mmCIF file with all atom_site columns, C-alpha atoms and ligand atoms in Angstrom:
data_model
loop_
_atom_site.group_PDB
_atom_site.id
_atom_site.type_symbol
_atom_site.label_atom_id
_atom_site.label_alt_id
_atom_site.label_comp_id
_atom_site.label_asym_id
_atom_site.label_entity_id
_atom_site.label_seq_id
_atom_site.pdbx_PDB_ins_code
_atom_site.Cartn_x
_atom_site.Cartn_y
_atom_site.Cartn_z
_atom_site.occupancy
_atom_site.B_iso_or_equiv
_atom_site.pdbx_formal_charge
_atom_site.auth_seq_id
_atom_site.auth_comp_id
_atom_site.auth_asym_id
_atom_site.auth_atom_id
_atom_site.pdbx_PDB_model_num
ATOM   1   C  CA  . MET A 1 1   ? -20.506 -49.274 -132.632 1.00 55.00 ? 23  MET A CA  1
ATOM   2   C  CA  . LYS A 1 2   ? -20.183 -51.896 -135.292 1.00 60.00 ? 24  LYS A CA  1
ATOM   3   C  CA  . LYS A 1 3   ? -17.762 -49.673 -137.109 1.00 67.00 ? 25  LYS A CA  1
ATOM   4   C  CA  . LEU A 1 4   ? -15.540 -49.503 -134.092 1.00 60.00 ? 26  LEU A CA  1
ATOM   5   C  CA  . ILE A 1 5   ? -15.438 -53.270 -133.767 1.00 54.00 ? 27  ILE A CA  1
ATOM   6   C  CA  . VAL A 1 6   ? -14.576 -53.665 -137.406 1.00 56.00 ? 28  VAL A CA  1
ATOM   7   C  CA  . ALA A 1 7   ? -11.873 -51.088 -137.085 1.00 57.00 ? 29  ALA A CA  1
ATOM   8   C  CA  . LEU A 1 8   ? -10.475 -52.878 -134.065 1.00 54.00 ? 30  LEU A CA  1
ATOM   9   C  CA  . MET A 1 9   ? -10.480 -56.194 -135.872 1.00 57.00 ? 31  MET A CA  1
ATOM   10  C  CA  . ALA A 1 10  ? -8.782  -54.667 -138.866 1.00 56.00 ? 32  ALA A CA  1
ATOM   11  C  CA  . PHE A 1 11  ? -6.182  -53.182 -136.629 1.00 55.00 ? 33  PHE A CA  1
ATOM   12  C  CA  . THR A 1 12  ? -5.611  -56.507 -134.906 1.00 51.00 ? 34  THR A CA  1
ATOM   13  C  CA  . VAL A 1 13  ? -5.194  -58.279 -138.222 1.00 52.00 ? 35  VAL A CA  1
ATOM   14  C  CA  . VAL A 1 14  ? -2.760  -55.688 -139.509 1.00 52.00 ? 36  VAL A CA  1
ATOM   15  C  CA  . PHE A 1 15  ? -0.829  -55.805 -136.301 1.00 51.00 ? 37  PHE A CA  1
ATOM   16  C  CA  . THR A 1 16  ? -0.655  -59.584 -136.357 1.00 48.00 ? 38  THR A CA  1
ATOM   17  C  CA  . ILE A 1 17  ? 0.554   -59.640 -139.914 1.00 46.00 ? 39  ILE A CA  1
ATOM   18  C  CA  . ALA A 1 18  ? 3.173   -57.052 -139.114 1.00 51.00 ? 40  ALA A CA  1
ATOM   19  C  CA  . ALA A 1 19  ? 4.342   -59.043 -136.140 1.00 50.00 ? 41  ALA A CA  1
ATOM   20  C  CA  . CYS A 1 20  ? 4.605   -62.216 -138.188 1.00 45.00 ? 42  CYS A CA  1
ATOM   21  C  CA  . ALA A 1 21  ? 6.455   -60.468 -140.948 1.00 48.00 ? 43  ALA A CA  1
ATOM   22  C  CA  . LYS A 1 22  ? 8.944   -59.260 -138.423 1.00 51.00 ? 44  LYS A CA  1
ATOM   23  C  CA  . GLU A 1 23  ? 9.567   -62.704 -137.041 1.00 50.00 ? 45  GLU A CA  1
ATOM   24  C  CA  . ASN A 1 24  ? 9.924   -64.425 -140.371 1.00 48.00 ? 46  ASN A CA  1
ATOM   25  C  CA  . LYS A 1 25  ? 12.869  -62.486 -141.578 1.00 48.00 ? 47  LYS A CA  1
ATOM   26  C  CA  . PRO A 1 26  ? 14.049  -63.783 -144.898 1.00 51.00 ? 48  PRO A CA  1
ATOM   27  C  CA  . GLY A 1 27  ? 17.349  -64.652 -143.386 1.00 49.00 ? 49  GLY A CA  1
ATOM   28  C  CA  . SER A 1 28  ? 19.655  -67.118 -145.073 1.00 47.00 ? 50  SER A CA  1
ATOM   29  C  CA  . SER A 1 29  ? 19.813  -69.839 -142.539 1.00 47.00 ? 51  SER A CA  1
ATOM   30  C  CA  . PRO A 1 30  ? 21.287  -72.908 -144.172 1.00 52.00 ? 52  PRO A CA  1
ATOM   31  C  CA  . SER A 1 31  ? 21.253  -74.887 -140.969 1.00 49.00 ? 53  SER A CA  1
ATOM   32  C  CA  . PRO A 1 32  ? 17.693  -75.611 -139.961 1.00 50.00 ? 54  PRO A CA  1
ATOM   33  C  CA  . SER A 1 33  ? 18.994  -77.802 -137.199 1.00 51.00 ? 55  SER A CA  1
ATOM   34  C  CA  . ALA A 1 34  ? 20.594  -74.934 -135.371 1.00 49.00 ? 56  ALA A CA  1
ATOM   35  C  CA  . SER A 1 35  ? 19.701  -75.676 -131.827 1.00 53.00 ? 57  SER A CA  1
ATOM   36  C  CA  . ALA A 1 36  ? 18.028  -72.854 -130.066 1.00 52.00 ? 58  ALA A CA  1
ATOM   37  C  CA  . PRO A 1 37  ? 19.165  -72.520 -126.489 1.00 56.00 ? 59  PRO A CA  1
ATOM   38  C  CA  . ALA A 1 38  ? 16.679  -73.962 -124.092 1.00 54.00 ? 60  ALA A CA  1
ATOM   39  C  CA  . THR A 1 39  ? 14.859  -71.259 -122.263 1.00 52.00 ? 61  THR A CA  1
ATOM   40  C  CA  . THR A 1 40  ? 12.913  -73.446 -119.946 1.00 52.00 ? 62  THR A CA  1
ATOM   41  C  CA  . SER A 1 41  ? 14.183  -72.173 -116.642 1.00 51.00 ? 63  SER A CA  1
ATOM   42  C  CA  . PRO A 1 42  ? 13.300  -68.589 -116.029 1.00 53.00 ? 64  PRO A CA  1
ATOM   43  C  CA  . SER A 1 43  ? 14.776  -67.855 -112.643 1.00 51.00 ? 65  SER A CA  1
ATOM   44  C  CA  . PRO A 1 44  ? 12.033  -66.632 -110.354 1.00 58.00 ? 66  PRO A CA  1
ATOM   45  C  CA  . GLY A 1 45  ? 12.488  -62.960 -109.887 1.00 56.00 ? 67  GLY A CA  1
ATOM   46  C  CA  . GLY A 1 46  ? 16.046  -63.305 -110.980 1.00 54.00 ? 68  GLY A CA  1
ATOM   47  C  CA  . ALA A 1 47  ? 17.249  -60.249 -112.758 1.00 54.00 ? 69  ALA A CA  1
ATOM   48  C  CA  . PRO A 1 48  ? 20.490  -60.862 -114.575 1.00 56.00 ? 70  PRO A CA  1
ATOM   49  C  CA  . ALA A 1 49  ? 23.484  -59.880 -112.589 1.00 55.00 ? 71  ALA A CA  1
ATOM   50  C  CA  . ALA A 1 50  ? 24.355  -56.277 -113.124 1.00 50.00 ? 72  ALA A CA  1
ATOM   51  C  CA  . PRO A 1 51  ? 27.557  -55.652 -114.987 1.00 53.00 ? 73  PRO A CA  1
ATOM   52  C  CA  . ALA A 1 52  ? 30.488  -55.064 -112.739 1.00 55.00 ? 74  ALA A CA  1
ATOM   53  C  CA  . SER A 1 53  ? 30.872  -51.444 -111.946 1.00 57.00 ? 75  SER A CA  1
ATOM   54  C  CA  . ALA A 1 54  ? 33.493  -49.470 -110.141 1.00 73.00 ? 76  ALA A CA  1
ATOM   55  C  CA  . ALA A 1 55  ? 31.291  -48.595 -107.240 1.00 84.00 ? 77  ALA A CA  1
ATOM   56  C  CA  . LYS A 1 56  ? 31.141  -50.951 -104.327 1.00 96.00 ? 78  LYS A CA  1
ATOM   57  C  CA  . GLU A 1 57  ? 27.876  -51.790 -102.730 1.00 98.00 ? 79  GLU A CA  1
ATOM   58  C  CA  . LEU A 1 58  ? 26.540  -51.151 -99.307  1.00 98.00 ? 80  LEU A CA  1
ATOM   59  C  CA  . LYS A 1 59  ? 23.288  -52.948 -98.729  1.00 98.00 ? 81  LYS A CA  1
ATOM   60  C  CA  . ILE A 1 60  ? 21.112  -52.150 -95.807  1.00 98.00 ? 82  ILE A CA  1
ATOM   61  C  CA  . THR A 1 61  ? 17.915  -54.016 -95.142  1.00 98.00 ? 83  THR A CA  1
ATOM   62  C  CA  . ALA A 1 62  ? 15.181  -52.558 -93.005  1.00 98.00 ? 84  ALA A CA  1
ATOM   63  C  CA  . THR A 1 63  ? 12.280  -54.224 -91.265  1.00 98.00 ? 85  THR A CA  1
ATOM   64  C  CA  . ASN A 1 64  ? 9.904   -53.117 -88.496  1.00 97.00 ? 86  ASN A CA  1
ATOM   65  C  CA  . TRP A 1 65  ? 11.771  -51.669 -86.656  1.00 97.00 ? 87  TRP A CA  1
ATOM   66  C  CA  . LYS A 1 66  ? 15.404  -52.185 -87.214  1.00 97.00 ? 88  LYS A CA  1
ATOM   67  C  CA  . PHE A 1 67  ? 18.179  -52.321 -89.709  1.00 98.00 ? 89  PHE A CA  1
ATOM   68  C  CA  . ASP A 1 68  ? 19.649  -55.733 -90.349  1.00 98.00 ? 90  ASP A CA  1
ATOM   69  C  CA  . GLN A 1 69  ? 23.013  -54.884 -88.856  1.00 98.00 ? 91  GLN A CA  1
ATOM   70  C  CA  . ALA A 1 70  ? 24.065  -52.706 -85.957  1.00 98.00 ? 92  ALA A CA  1
ATOM   71  C  CA  . GLU A 1 71  ? 27.069  -51.502 -87.935  1.00 98.00 ? 93  GLU A CA  1
ATOM   72  C  CA  . TYR A 1 72  ? 27.916  -51.226 -91.591  1.00 98.00 ? 94  TYR A CA  1
ATOM   73  C  CA  . LYS A 1 73  ? 31.550  -50.887 -92.519  1.00 98.00 ? 95  LYS A CA  1
ATOM   74  C  CA  . VAL A 1 74  ? 32.832  -48.990 -95.508  1.00 98.00 ? 96  VAL A CA  1
ATOM   75  C  CA  . LYS A 1 75  ? 36.177  -47.642 -96.628  1.00 98.00 ? 97  LYS A CA  1
ATOM   76  C  CA  . ALA A 1 76  ? 36.965  -43.964 -96.614  1.00 98.00 ? 98  ALA A CA  1
ATOM   77  C  CA  . GLY A 1 77  ? 37.545  -42.481 -100.048 1.00 97.00 ? 99  GLY A CA  1
ATOM   78  C  CA  . GLU A 1 78  ? 35.467  -45.127 -101.785 1.00 97.00 ? 100 GLU A CA  1
ATOM   79  C  CA  . THR A 1 79  ? 32.235  -44.640 -103.621 1.00 97.00 ? 101 THR A CA  1
ATOM   80  C  CA  . TYR A 1 80  ? 29.432  -46.980 -102.743 1.00 98.00 ? 102 TYR A CA  1
ATOM   81  C  CA  . LYS A 1 81  ? 26.064  -47.705 -104.152 1.00 98.00 ? 103 LYS A CA  1
ATOM   82  C  CA  . VAL A 1 82  ? 24.057  -47.486 -100.995 1.00 98.00 ? 104 VAL A CA  1
ATOM   83  C  CA  . THR A 1 83  ? 20.839  -49.442 -101.216 1.00 98.00 ? 105 THR A CA  1
ATOM   84  C  CA  . LEU A 1 84  ? 18.119  -49.487 -98.651  1.00 98.00 ? 106 LEU A CA  1
ATOM   85  C  CA  . SER A 1 85  ? 15.788  -52.432 -99.065  1.00 98.00 ? 107 SER A CA  1
ATOM   86  C  CA  . SER A 1 86  ? 12.766  -52.662 -96.910  1.00 97.00 ? 108 SER A CA  1
ATOM   87  C  CA  . THR A 1 87  ? 11.298  -56.087 -96.464  1.00 97.00 ? 109 THR A CA  1
ATOM   88  C  CA  . GLU A 1 88  ? 8.681   -54.925 -94.007  1.00 96.00 ? 110 GLU A CA  1
ATOM   89  C  CA  . GLY A 1 89  ? 7.129   -51.499 -93.868  1.00 95.00 ? 111 GLY A CA  1
ATOM   90  C  CA  . ALA A 1 90  ? 8.373   -48.280 -95.375  1.00 96.00 ? 112 ALA A CA  1
ATOM   91  C  CA  . HIS A 1 91  ? 11.675  -47.009 -94.084  1.00 98.00 ? 113 HIS A CA  1
ATOM   92  C  CA  . GLY A 1 92  ? 14.400  -44.706 -95.172  1.00 98.00 ? 114 GLY A CA  1
ATOM   93  C  CA  . PHE A 1 93  ? 17.386  -43.303 -93.424  1.00 98.00 ? 115 PHE A CA  1
ATOM   94  C  CA  . GLN A 1 94  ? 19.334  -40.168 -92.933  1.00 98.00 ? 116 GLN A CA  1
ATOM   95  C  CA  . THR A 1 95  ? 22.832  -39.967 -91.581  1.00 98.00 ? 117 THR A CA  1
ATOM   96  C  CA  . THR A 1 96  ? 24.089  -37.701 -88.866  1.00 98.00 ? 118 THR A CA  1
ATOM   97  C  CA  . GLY A 1 97  ? 27.161  -35.874 -90.080  1.00 96.00 ? 119 GLY A CA  1
ATOM   98  C  CA  . LEU A 1 98  ? 26.886  -37.056 -93.662  1.00 97.00 ? 120 LEU A CA  1
ATOM   99  C  CA  . ASN A 1 99  ? 24.755  -35.843 -96.509  1.00 97.00 ? 121 ASN A CA  1
ATOM   100 C  CA  . LEU A 1 100 ? 23.443  -39.319 -97.069  1.00 98.00 ? 122 LEU A CA  1
ATOM   101 C  CA  . ASN A 1 101 ? 19.722  -39.923 -97.244  1.00 98.00 ? 123 ASN A CA  1
ATOM   102 C  CA  . VAL A 1 102 ? 18.234  -43.010 -98.814  1.00 98.00 ? 124 VAL A CA  1
ATOM   103 C  CA  . GLY A 1 103 ? 14.549  -43.734 -99.301  1.00 97.00 ? 125 GLY A CA  1
ATOM   104 C  CA  . THR A 1 104 ? 12.680  -46.992 -99.258  1.00 96.00 ? 126 THR A CA  1
ATOM   105 C  CA  . ASN A 1 105 ? 14.041  -49.391 -101.852 1.00 97.00 ? 127 ASN A CA  1
ATOM   106 C  CA  . LYS A 1 106 ? 16.273  -46.733 -103.314 1.00 97.00 ? 128 LYS A CA  1
ATOM   107 C  CA  . THR A 1 107 ? 19.913  -46.698 -104.264 1.00 98.00 ? 129 THR A CA  1
ATOM   108 C  CA  . VAL A 1 108 ? 22.147  -43.691 -103.883 1.00 97.00 ? 130 VAL A CA  1
ATOM   109 C  CA  . GLU A 1 109 ? 25.755  -43.371 -104.921 1.00 97.00 ? 131 GLU A CA  1
ATOM   110 C  CA  . TYR A 1 110 ? 27.788  -41.882 -102.179 1.00 97.00 ? 132 TYR A CA  1
ATOM   111 C  CA  . LYS A 1 111 ? 31.455  -41.325 -101.562 1.00 97.00 ? 133 LYS A CA  1
ATOM   112 C  CA  . PHE A 1 112 ? 32.511  -41.665 -97.957  1.00 97.00 ? 134 PHE A CA  1
ATOM   113 C  CA  . GLU A 1 113 ? 35.157  -39.008 -97.515  1.00 97.00 ? 135 GLU A CA  1
ATOM   114 C  CA  . LYS A 1 114 ? 36.127  -39.004 -93.880  1.00 97.00 ? 136 LYS A CA  1
ATOM   115 C  CA  . ALA A 1 115 ? 36.734  -41.859 -91.532  1.00 98.00 ? 137 ALA A CA  1
ATOM   116 C  CA  . GLY A 1 116 ? 34.477  -41.955 -88.545  1.00 98.00 ? 138 GLY A CA  1
ATOM   117 C  CA  . THR A 1 117 ? 31.373  -43.461 -87.099  1.00 98.00 ? 139 THR A CA  1
ATOM   118 C  CA  . TYR A 1 118 ? 28.085  -42.041 -88.260  1.00 98.00 ? 140 TYR A CA  1
ATOM   119 C  CA  . GLU A 1 119 ? 24.659  -42.801 -86.974  1.00 98.00 ? 141 GLU A CA  1
ATOM   120 C  CA  . ILE A 1 120 ? 21.831  -43.536 -89.349  1.00 98.00 ? 142 ILE A CA  1
ATOM   121 C  CA  . GLN A 1 121 ? 18.234  -43.072 -88.326  1.00 98.00 ? 143 GLN A CA  1
ATOM   122 C  CA  . CYS A 1 122 ? 15.031  -44.051 -89.999  1.00 98.00 ? 144 CYS A CA  1
ATOM   123 C  CA  . ASN A 1 123 ? 13.482  -40.933 -91.468  1.00 97.00 ? 145 ASN A CA  1
ATOM   124 C  CA  . VAL A 1 124 ? 10.101  -42.316 -92.399  1.00 97.00 ? 146 VAL A CA  1
ATOM   125 C  CA  . PRO A 1 125 ? 7.516   -42.210 -89.621  1.00 97.00 ? 147 PRO A CA  1
ATOM   126 C  CA  . CYS A 1 126 ? 7.015   -45.936 -89.552  1.00 97.00 ? 148 CYS A CA  1
ATOM   127 C  CA  . GLY A 1 127 ? 5.311   -46.709 -86.297  1.00 96.00 ? 149 GLY A CA  1
ATOM   128 C  CA  . ASN A 1 128 ? 6.072   -47.905 -82.794  1.00 95.00 ? 150 ASN A CA  1
ATOM   129 C  CA  . GLY A 1 129 ? 9.767   -48.518 -83.115  1.00 97.00 ? 151 GLY A CA  1
ATOM   130 C  CA  . HIS A 1 130 ? 10.569  -45.579 -85.325  1.00 97.00 ? 152 HIS A CA  1
ATOM   131 C  CA  . MET A 1 131 ? 12.348  -43.479 -82.745  1.00 97.00 ? 153 MET A CA  1
ATOM   132 C  CA  . THR A 1 132 ? 14.811  -46.205 -81.902  1.00 97.00 ? 154 THR A CA  1
ATOM   133 C  CA  . MET A 1 133 ? 15.382  -47.435 -85.416  1.00 98.00 ? 155 MET A CA  1
ATOM   134 C  CA  . LYS A 1 134 ? 19.064  -46.689 -85.702  1.00 98.00 ? 156 LYS A CA  1
ATOM   135 C  CA  . ALA A 1 135 ? 22.340  -48.188 -86.800  1.00 98.00 ? 157 ALA A CA  1
ATOM   136 C  CA  . LYS A 1 136 ? 25.870  -47.050 -87.541  1.00 98.00 ? 158 LYS A CA  1
ATOM   137 C  CA  . ILE A 1 137 ? 28.005  -46.623 -90.570  1.00 98.00 ? 159 ILE A CA  1
ATOM   138 C  CA  . VAL A 1 138 ? 31.651  -47.032 -89.712  1.00 98.00 ? 160 VAL A CA  1
ATOM   139 C  CA  . VAL A 1 139 ? 33.907  -45.408 -92.260  1.00 98.00 ? 161 VAL A CA  1
ATOM   140 C  CA  . GLU A 1 140 ? 37.323  -46.949 -91.945  1.00 98.00 ? 162 GLU A CA  1
ATOM   141 C  CA  . ALA A 1 141 ? 40.430  -45.099 -92.960  1.00 96.00 ? 163 ALA A CA  1
HETATM 142 CU CU1 . LIG B 2 .   ? 10.819  -45.064 -89.190  1.00 70.43 ? 12  LIG B CU1 1
#
């Protein structure tokens, strides 16, 4: 048992030294007054904005037991990153007439080909309001 502790301590020491050595790179920094940027305000839960991408976004938020909008509009021929966020309970949706299924807090890239109105339904058995948890995606030409 004692051996194990000693080994652990040795490991810790080695690791610490290695970490320090890494930080203190013998870099030629002639300006010791170089001001490091202040990092005092970590945004709470704020992930840095994702780099702009070609795909548009369609965000759908689910709660018990509805989607946040009755209709979601998209453009035909465009690819969207379809995100389903659930802020209450576990929900997903499937789409009548489209091969679009999105799970709880998942993002799926989908290209809406044909204009039309498509119904989405929750596809996770989520309780009392499950059967009527529906909305529409309107694909505009
Ligand atoms: Cu449901």
